[in-house]
XYZ file of C-alpha atoms in Angstrom:
176
model
C 9.180 -45.502 43.920
C 11.098 -43.059 45.842
C 12.229 -39.704 44.408
C 15.772 -40.287 45.106
C 15.878 -43.776 43.410
C 13.974 -42.193 40.235
C 16.308 -39.341 39.926
C 19.383 -41.370 40.371
C 17.753 -43.975 37.640
C 17.285 -41.105 35.401
C 20.882 -39.981 35.549
C 22.275 -43.686 34.972
C 20.069 -43.889 32.032
C 21.076 -40.580 30.605
C 24.644 -41.706 31.109
C 23.625 -44.869 29.454
C 22.198 -43.064 26.487
C 25.276 -40.881 25.995
C 27.515 -44.265 25.791
C 25.148 -45.947 23.549
C 25.281 -42.828 21.298
C 29.054 -42.393 21.130
C 30.025 -46.147 20.857
C 31.169 -46.933 17.432
C 29.661 -49.882 15.278
C 31.207 -53.274 15.689
C 29.994 -55.106 12.726
C 27.597 -54.367 9.592
C 27.067 -51.204 11.261
C 25.827 -52.710 14.410
C 26.963 -50.902 17.670
C 27.101 -52.495 21.062
C 24.313 -51.662 23.841
C 25.829 -49.761 26.504
C 22.526 -48.834 27.818
C 22.579 -52.320 29.317
C 25.214 -51.766 31.520
C 23.263 -48.689 33.174
C 20.130 -50.485 33.190
C 21.705 -53.339 35.143
C 23.299 -50.898 37.430
C 20.105 -49.348 38.236
C 18.360 -52.766 38.940
C 21.497 -53.550 41.374
C 21.095 -50.407 43.087
C 17.242 -50.356 43.165
C 15.852 -53.987 42.929
C 12.240 -53.230 43.302
C 9.756 -54.250 40.684
C 8.467 -50.796 40.208
C 11.938 -49.277 39.755
C 12.788 -52.279 37.126
C 9.933 -52.059 35.075
C 10.026 -48.198 34.830
C 13.771 -48.302 33.929
C 13.149 -51.187 31.399
C 10.444 -49.313 29.676
C 12.368 -46.090 29.410
C 15.542 -48.230 28.389
C 13.403 -49.787 25.474
C 12.107 -46.635 24.342
C 15.539 -44.581 24.291
C 17.370 -47.679 22.616
C 14.364 -48.014 20.117
C 14.670 -44.159 19.300
C 18.416 -44.489 18.612
C 18.689 -47.971 16.947
C 20.197 -48.210 13.550
C 19.398 -51.633 13.351
C 16.808 -53.027 10.874
C 13.511 -53.684 13.039
C 15.553 -52.592 16.121
C 12.715 -50.550 17.130
C 10.223 -53.211 18.005
C 13.201 -55.807 19.115
C 14.235 -53.050 21.470
C 10.821 -52.579 22.976
C 10.388 -56.385 23.375
C 13.921 -57.191 24.686
C 14.501 -54.603 27.568
C 11.571 -55.473 29.775
C 12.079 -59.314 29.455
C 15.940 -58.832 30.099
C 15.276 -56.588 33.049
C 13.108 -59.220 34.591
C 15.441 -61.863 33.927
C 18.259 -59.822 35.333
C 16.389 -58.842 38.349
C 15.675 -62.749 39.212
C 19.252 -63.647 38.827
C 20.231 -60.468 41.006
C 17.818 -61.611 43.705
C 19.097 -65.292 43.636
C 22.867 -64.092 43.658
C 22.472 -61.401 46.181
C 21.495 -63.823 48.960
C 24.957 -64.931 48.962
C 27.552 -62.510 48.203
C 27.543 -59.388 45.656
C 30.557 -57.489 44.570
C 32.078 -56.050 41.698
C 33.059 -59.336 40.242
C 29.613 -61.136 40.650
C 28.085 -57.753 39.065
C 30.264 -58.171 36.056
C 29.394 -61.767 35.503
C 25.621 -61.056 35.970
C 26.029 -58.193 33.319
C 27.565 -60.600 31.024
C 24.734 -63.088 31.339
C 22.196 -60.164 31.282
C 23.871 -58.946 27.979
C 23.758 -62.434 26.501
C 20.304 -62.798 27.341
C 19.175 -59.306 26.008
C 21.135 -59.871 22.564
C 19.563 -63.253 22.045
C 16.169 -61.670 22.679
C 17.163 -58.726 20.653
C 18.252 -60.848 17.587
C 15.297 -63.329 17.634
C 12.875 -60.383 17.644
C 14.603 -58.801 14.821
C 14.913 -61.862 12.770
C 11.031 -62.499 13.154
C 10.197 -58.791 12.554
C 12.557 -57.707 9.721
C 15.114 -60.571 9.129
C 18.735 -60.145 10.130
C 21.554 -58.663 7.703
C 23.720 -61.836 8.470
C 23.354 -65.076 10.386
C 22.076 -65.248 13.873
C 25.369 -66.992 14.896
C 27.525 -64.649 13.057
C 25.961 -61.468 14.657
C 25.875 -63.014 18.086
C 29.495 -63.760 17.894
C 30.618 -60.459 16.210
C 28.520 -57.971 18.397
C 26.730 -59.615 21.299
C 29.598 -61.581 22.676
C 32.057 -58.567 22.531
C 29.251 -56.303 23.842
C 28.817 -58.748 26.872
C 32.555 -58.486 27.637
C 32.713 -54.420 27.446
C 29.646 -54.263 29.419
C 31.272 -56.545 32.089
C 34.348 -54.470 32.341
C 32.401 -51.251 32.484
C 30.120 -52.819 35.358
C 33.285 -53.987 37.188
C 34.459 -50.392 37.129
C 31.646 -48.505 37.854
C 29.977 -50.945 40.451
C 32.224 -49.861 43.431
C 31.625 -46.424 42.407
C 28.060 -46.773 42.253
C 28.033 -48.823 45.584
C 30.218 -45.987 47.455
C 27.592 -43.096 45.933
C 24.578 -45.217 47.213
C 26.257 -46.095 50.749
C 26.718 -42.151 51.353
C 23.246 -41.034 49.817
C 20.843 -43.691 51.188
C 22.707 -45.576 54.228
C 19.663 -47.142 55.768
C 18.911 -48.898 52.603
C 22.576 -49.687 51.347
C 22.322 -53.133 52.979
C 20.839 -54.427 49.813
C 24.157 -54.198 48.027
C 27.353 -55.286 49.687
C 30.847 -54.283 48.409
């Protein structure tokens, strides 16, 4: 892992933490996981296994510390690494064809659904859910997926431009 990619990963995850911390709750005191957008953006910008693992573990720990969901600490630590690896696989498959803001947003939507499903299933096993799986999925996970996709659609071109300027030799990984 290179120092530049590690530093930018840290900045993106810090921004994700701020977004995660200020986001108001949607349903039964549960708030959307805005850290996922930054995790996914990090994976898109630096799609190496070592970077993905570091970013996923850091994201899992940060969200575990800040969660208000019953059993959310364990659920976040389980969810983030699995989600990151699934997202990396999807990204590597799609990036062979064409990657732009729209495909990044669609990947983010899918990744958020995967994350929400794993999180809720883990929380259900660990501590139970304050409502039904379906009601929480519909009230929290789907709106979160939509919000994360819109945020990715807006941030992707900015991140691509920054990466292109700061690392011109490696920017061929991402196409605008």
